[in-house]
């Protein structure tokens, strides 16, 4: 397992500074100190701080904003870090390019939230050759485990099972076990672990019910806008939808708008059963109104565990390769009991 890297030089090459302008921003050694750059000179960081490059997916959802804020408020000077934050802008090539830049800068640690699982091998190998530990956060990478330090995030496949199990129990409770149930699924970004895992979990449960019929599964990229547009198309093609499963809350919010505009009722007192993922604060409000029926939690507060992992590595301690965050299931029946303690 990787050990501490306090010994490592924290000098950033001048040509990489221009890349920072492109991809992110790093705080200077002292907040009051301005970073003066002279050709062939390089900004230096005090050995007091650990330099961490964090490559985010982008800003596709409210979940993502909560995740970004968690990292920005954890990897602070007070906690001993120089944070270089990079917005991937929903572009996988940009993420890889940013990773290669961070490797050239010889940062102490790299944390990646990969948009998609594929394409990381070469960069992971390059980081390993430079001795830079890489923490994979939230979504996973399709690469050999020996190429990165650890992964921290959600059990997406279990989330998919939980959503379908809730549906099964709900249908039982309203006496619809033997009815044909027509399901529409809004999927997240193709190739993203959150979409792959949730879809696999859902499908494994759906297959167990002969009377559950999936009308269509469409990708809406985890965004509210696409959730609305894709649902508008679906509503033109299918009349009797019993269940809408959206692989995140934001796509569900967009789909709800589309249903309202098309005069389709949904929720506890409506025609379409609404099942979603993330459990955002807004989702709790909608569950309390009976519009959203269930949201399987996906916990965005991963930064604390990432900080712990780095502290352990700095102390030369062993760490676990796979680290799951805690998650629960909330429905219209219990949302009111929990809304006040929600952090995102
Ligand atoms: O990877 C986690 C998923 O990505 C969340 O469910 C979604 O809202 C986000 O954009």
Coordinates of C-alpha atoms and ligand atoms in Angstrom, one line a residue:
X1 CA 0.0 0.0 0.0
X2 CA 1.2 3.5 -0.7
X3 CA 2.9 5.4 2.1
X4 CA 3.1 9.2 2.9
X5 CA 4.4 11.6 0.4
X6 CA 5.3 14.6 2.6
X7 CA 8.8 14.3 1.3
X8 CA 7.8 15.0 -2.2
X9 CA 8.7 18.2 -3.9
X10 CA 5.8 20.6 -4.3
X11 CA 7.1 22.6 -7.2
X12 CA 4.8 23.2 -10.1
X13 CA 6.5 23.7 -13.5
X14 CA 5.8 27.0 -15.1
X15 CA 4.2 25.5 -18.3
X16 CA 1.7 23.7 -16.1
X17 CA 0.6 27.0 -14.6
X18 CA -0.9 27.9 -17.9
X19 CA -2.8 24.6 -17.8
X20 CA -4.2 25.5 -14.4
X21 CA -5.7 28.5 -16.1
X22 CA -7.4 26.1 -18.4
X23 CA -8.5 23.5 -16.0
X24 CA -8.7 24.7 -12.4
X25 CA -7.4 26.9 -9.8
X26 CA -4.8 26.4 -7.0
X27 CA -4.6 28.5 -4.0
X28 CA -1.2 30.1 -3.3
X29 CA 0.8 29.3 -0.2
X30 CA -0.7 32.1 1.8
X31 CA -4.1 33.5 1.0
X32 CA -2.6 37.0 1.3
X33 CA 0.3 36.2 -0.9
X34 CA -0.1 36.9 -4.6
X35 CA 1.4 34.3 -7.0
X36 CA 4.1 36.1 -9.0
X37 CA 5.1 34.3 -12.1
X38 CA 8.2 35.0 -14.0
X39 CA 9.3 33.1 -17.1
X40 CA 11.2 29.9 -16.0
X41 CA 10.1 30.5 -12.5
X42 CA 7.6 28.3 -10.8
X43 CA 5.1 28.6 -8.0
X44 CA 6.1 26.7 -4.9
X45 CA 3.9 25.4 -2.1
X46 CA 5.0 25.1 1.5
X47 CA 5.8 21.6 2.7
X48 CA 3.2 22.3 5.5
X49 CA 0.4 21.5 3.0
X50 CA -0.5 18.5 1.0
X51 CA -1.3 19.3 -2.6
X52 CA -4.4 17.4 -3.9
X53 CA -5.7 17.6 -7.4
X54 CA -9.4 16.9 -7.5
X55 CA -11.0 16.2 -10.9
X56 CA -14.8 16.5 -10.8
X57 CA -17.2 15.3 -13.5
X58 CA -18.9 18.6 -14.0
X59 CA -22.2 20.2 -12.8
X60 CA -24.8 17.9 -14.2
X61 CA -26.9 17.6 -11.1
X62 CA -27.7 19.1 -7.6
X63 CA -26.1 15.9 -6.2
X64 CA -22.9 16.9 -8.0
X65 CA -23.0 20.4 -6.5
X66 CA -23.3 18.9 -3.0
X67 CA -20.4 16.6 -3.8
X68 CA -18.2 19.5 -5.1
X69 CA -19.0 21.7 -2.0
X70 CA -18.1 18.8 0.3
X71 CA -14.6 18.5 -1.3
X72 CA -14.1 22.3 -1.3
X73 CA -15.0 22.6 2.3
X74 CA -13.0 19.6 3.4
X75 CA -9.7 20.1 1.5
X76 CA -9.0 23.4 3.0
X77 CA -5.8 25.1 4.3
X78 CA -7.1 24.6 7.8
X79 CA -7.2 20.9 7.2
X80 CA -3.7 21.1 5.7
X81 CA -4.3 21.1 1.9
X82 CA -3.5 23.0 -1.2
X83 CA -6.5 22.0 -3.4
X84 CA -6.4 22.1 -7.1
X85 CA -10.0 21.8 -8.2
X86 CA -10.8 20.9 -11.8
X87 CA -14.3 20.9 -13.3
X88 CA -14.4 18.1 -15.9
X89 CA -17.3 20.0 -17.6
X90 CA -19.0 16.6 -18.5
X91 CA -16.1 15.9 -20.9
X92 CA -14.2 12.7 -20.3
X93 CA -11.3 13.7 -22.6
X94 CA -10.9 16.9 -20.5
X95 CA -10.8 14.8 -17.4
X96 CA -8.0 12.6 -18.8
X97 CA -6.1 15.7 -20.0
X98 CA -6.4 17.3 -16.5
X99 CA -5.2 14.1 -14.9
X100 CA -2.1 14.1 -17.1
X101 CA -1.4 17.7 -16.2
X102 CA -1.7 17.0 -12.5
X103 CA 0.8 14.1 -13.0
X104 CA 3.3 16.5 -14.7
X105 CA 2.9 18.9 -11.8
X106 CA 3.8 16.0 -9.4
X107 CA 1.0 16.8 -7.0
X108 CA 0.9 14.7 -3.8
X109 CA -2.5 13.1 -4.4
X110 CA -5.0 12.9 -7.2
X111 CA -8.7 12.3 -6.6
X112 CA -10.9 11.5 -9.6
X113 CA -14.6 11.4 -9.9
X114 CA -14.7 9.7 -13.3
X115 CA -17.5 10.6 -15.8
X116 CA -17.2 7.2 -17.4
X117 CA -15.3 4.1 -16.3
X118 CA -13.2 3.6 -19.4
X119 CA -10.1 5.4 -20.7
X120 CA -8.1 5.7 -17.5
X121 CA -5.5 3.0 -17.8
X122 CA -2.6 5.1 -19.3
X123 CA -3.1 8.0 -16.9
X124 CA -3.3 5.7 -13.9
X125 CA -0.1 3.9 -15.0
X126 CA 1.6 7.3 -15.5
X127 CA 0.5 8.4 -11.9
X128 CA 1.8 5.1 -10.5
X129 CA 5.2 5.6 -12.3
X130 CA 5.5 9.0 -10.6
X131 CA 4.5 7.6 -7.2
X132 CA 1.3 9.7 -7.0
X133 CA -1.5 7.9 -5.1
X134 CA -4.9 8.1 -7.0
X135 CA -8.1 7.9 -5.0
X136 CA -11.1 7.1 -7.2
X137 CA -14.2 8.7 -5.8
X138 CA -18.0 8.3 -6.5
X139 CA -18.0 6.4 -9.8
X140 CA -15.5 3.7 -10.6
X141 CA -12.8 3.1 -13.2
X142 CA -12.5 0.0 -15.4
X143 CA -8.9 -0.6 -14.6
X144 CA -6.8 -3.1 -12.6
X145 CA -7.0 -2.4 -8.9
X146 CA -3.2 -2.4 -8.7
X147 CA -3.2 0.9 -10.7
X148 CA -5.0 3.0 -8.1
X149 CA -4.9 3.4 -4.3
X150 CA -8.6 2.9 -3.4
X151 CA -12.1 3.6 -4.3
X152 CA -14.7 5.4 -2.2
X153 CA -18.4 5.7 -3.1
X154 CA -21.8 4.2 -3.4
X155 CA -23.0 0.7 -4.1
X156 CA -24.9 1.6 -7.2
X157 CA -26.1 -1.9 -8.0
X158 CA -27.5 -2.3 -4.5
X159 CA -29.3 1.0 -5.0
X160 CA -31.0 -0.5 -8.1
X161 CA -32.1 -3.5 -6.1
X162 CA -33.4 -1.3 -3.3
X163 CA -35.5 0.8 -5.7
X164 CA -37.1 -2.3 -7.3
X165 CA -37.7 -3.9 -3.9
X166 CA -39.5 -0.8 -2.7
X167 CA -41.7 -1.0 -5.8
X168 CA -42.4 -4.7 -5.2
X169 CA -43.5 -4.0 -1.6
X170 CA -45.5 -0.9 -2.6
X171 CA -47.4 -2.9 -5.3
X172 CA -48.1 -5.6 -2.8
X173 CA -49.4 -3.1 -0.3
X174 CA -51.9 -1.7 -2.8
X175 CA -53.0 -5.1 -4.1
X176 CA -51.4 -4.8 -7.6
X177 CA -49.1 -7.8 -7.4
X178 CA -50.7 -9.7 -10.3
X179 CA -51.4 -6.7 -12.6
X180 CA -49.3 -6.0 -15.7
X181 CA -46.9 -3.2 -14.6
X182 CA -45.6 -1.0 -17.4
X183 CA -42.3 0.6 -16.6
X184 CA -40.3 3.5 -18.1
X185 CA -36.6 4.0 -17.1
X186 CA -34.7 7.2 -17.4
X187 CA -31.0 6.2 -17.4
X188 CA -28.0 8.2 -16.4
X189 CA -24.9 8.8 -18.6
X190 CA -23.9 5.8 -20.7
X191 CA -20.7 4.2 -19.3
X192 CA -21.0 5.9 -15.9
X193 CA -20.9 3.5 -12.9
X194 CA -24.0 5.1 -11.4
X195 CA -26.0 4.2 -14.5
X196 CA -24.4 0.8 -15.1
X197 CA -24.9 -0.3 -11.5
X198 CA -28.4 1.0 -11.0
X199 CA -29.6 -0.4 -14.3
X200 CA -28.1 -3.8 -13.5
X201 CA -29.7 -3.9 -10.0
X202 CA -33.1 -2.8 -11.4
X203 CA -33.0 -5.3 -14.3
X204 CA -32.0 -8.2 -11.9
X205 CA -35.2 -7.5 -9.9
X206 CA -37.4 -6.7 -12.9
X207 CA -36.6 -10.1 -14.4
X208 CA -38.1 -11.8 -11.4
X209 CA -41.5 -10.4 -12.2
X210 CA -43.1 -11.8 -15.4
X211 CA -45.8 -9.1 -15.2
X212 CA -43.4 -6.2 -15.1
X213 CA -42.9 -4.9 -18.6
X214 CA -40.1 -2.3 -19.4
X215 CA -41.6 -0.2 -22.1
X216 CA -38.4 1.7 -22.8
X217 CA -35.1 2.7 -21.2
X218 CA -33.7 6.0 -22.3
X219 CA -30.5 7.9 -21.5
X220 CA -31.1 11.4 -20.1
X221 CA -27.5 12.0 -18.8
X222 CA -28.5 12.7 -15.2
X223 CA -29.6 16.2 -16.1
X224 CA -33.0 17.9 -15.4
X225 CA -33.2 19.4 -18.9
X226 CA -32.7 16.0 -20.7
X227 CA -35.1 14.4 -18.2
X228 CA -37.8 16.7 -19.3
X229 CA -37.0 16.4 -23.1
X230 CA -36.7 12.7 -23.1
X231 CA -39.9 12.3 -21.0
X232 CA -41.8 14.5 -23.5
X233 CA -40.8 12.1 -26.2
X234 CA -41.7 9.0 -24.2
X235 CA -45.2 10.5 -23.4
X236 CA -45.8 10.9 -27.1
X237 CA -45.0 7.2 -27.7
X238 CA -46.6 5.5 -24.7
X239 CA -50.0 6.1 -23.1
X240 CA -50.3 3.8 -20.2
X241 CA -47.3 4.1 -17.9
X242 CA -47.6 2.7 -14.5
X243 CA -44.1 3.4 -13.2
X244 CA -41.4 5.9 -14.0
X245 CA -37.9 5.0 -12.6
X246 CA -35.4 7.9 -12.9
X247 CA -31.8 7.1 -12.1
X248 CA -31.5 10.4 -10.4
X249 CA -33.7 13.1 -8.8
X250 CA -32.9 15.8 -11.3
X251 CA -34.0 13.8 -14.3
X252 CA -37.2 13.0 -12.3
X253 CA -37.8 16.7 -11.6
X254 CA -37.6 17.4 -15.4
X255 CA -39.8 14.4 -16.2
X256 CA -42.4 15.6 -13.7
X257 CA -42.6 18.9 -15.6
X258 CA -43.1 17.0 -18.8
X259 CA -45.9 14.9 -17.2
X260 CA -47.6 18.0 -15.9
X261 CA -47.5 19.7 -19.3
X262 CA -48.9 16.5 -20.9
X263 CA -51.7 16.3 -18.3
X264 CA -50.4 13.0 -16.9
X265 CA -50.9 12.6 -13.1
X266 CA -48.2 11.0 -11.0
X267 CA -47.4 10.3 -7.3
X268 CA -49.4 8.8 -4.5
X269 CA -52.7 10.1 -5.9
X270 CA -51.8 9.9 -9.5
X271 CA -51.4 7.3 -12.3
X272 CA -47.6 7.1 -12.5
X273 CA -45.6 5.7 -9.6
X274 CA -42.5 7.8 -9.2
X275 CA -39.2 6.1 -8.2
X276 CA -35.9 8.0 -8.1
X277 CA -32.3 8.0 -6.7
X278 CA -30.2 10.5 -4.7
X279 CA -32.6 11.8 -2.0
X280 CA -31.9 15.5 -2.5
X281 CA -33.5 18.0 -0.2
X282 CA -36.0 18.9 -3.0
X283 CA -36.8 15.3 -3.4
X284 CA -37.8 15.2 0.3
X285 CA -40.1 18.2 -0.3
X286 CA -41.7 16.4 -3.2
X287 CA -42.1 13.1 -1.2
X288 CA -43.8 15.1 1.5
X289 CA -46.2 16.4 -1.1
X290 CA -46.8 12.9 -2.3
X291 CA -45.4 13.7 -5.8
X292 CA -42.3 11.6 -5.5
X293 CA -42.9 8.3 -4.0
X294 CA -39.4 7.0 -3.2
X295 CA -35.8 8.2 -3.5
X296 CA -33.0 5.7 -2.9
X297 CA -30.2 7.7 -1.2
X298 CA -26.9 8.2 -3.0
X299 CA -24.6 9.9 -0.5
X300 CA -22.5 12.7 -2.0
X301 CA -20.5 13.4 1.2
X302 CA -17.4 11.5 0.3
X303 CA -14.7 14.1 1.0
X304 CA -14.5 13.2 4.7
X305 CA -13.5 9.6 3.9
X306 CA -11.1 10.8 1.2
X307 CA -9.4 13.1 3.8
X308 CA -9.2 10.1 6.3
X309 CA -7.6 8.0 3.6
X310 CA -5.0 10.6 2.8
X311 CA -4.2 11.1 6.5
X312 CA -3.7 7.3 6.9
X313 CA -1.5 7.2 3.9
X314 CA 0.6 10.1 5.3
X315 CA 1.0 8.1 8.5
X316 CA 2.0 5.0 6.5
X317 CA -1.1 3.1 7.6
X318 CA -2.9 0.4 5.5
X319 CA -6.2 1.4 3.9
X320 CA -9.1 -0.6 2.5
X321 CA -9.3 -0.8 -1.3
X322 CA -13.1 -0.5 -1.4
X323 CA -14.9 1.9 0.8
X324 CA -18.7 2.3 0.7
X325 CA -20.5 5.3 2.1
X326 CA -23.7 4.8 4.2
X327 CA -27.0 5.1 2.4
X328 CA -30.7 4.6 3.1
X329 CA -34.1 4.6 1.3
X330 CA -36.7 7.4 1.9
X331 CA -40.3 7.4 0.8
X332 CA -43.3 9.6 0.9
X333 CA -44.3 7.8 4.1
X334 CA -41.2 8.7 6.1
X335 CA -39.7 11.8 4.4
X336 CA -41.2 14.2 7.0
X337 CA -39.3 12.4 9.8
X338 CA -35.9 13.0 8.2
X339 CA -36.1 16.2 6.2
X340 CA -34.7 18.4 9.0
X341 CA -31.6 16.3 9.3
X342 CA -30.7 16.3 5.6
X343 CA -27.4 17.9 4.7
X344 CA -27.9 18.3 1.0
Ligands
LIG1 O1 -22.4 9.3 -9.6 C1 -23.5 9.7 -8.8 C2 -24.6 10.3 -9.7 O2 -24.1 11.3 -10.5 C3 -25.8 10.9 -9.0 O3 -26.8 10.0 -8.8 C4 -26.2 11.9 -9.9 O4 -27.2 12.7 -9.5 C5 -24.9 12.5 -10.3 O5 -24.9 13.4 -11.3

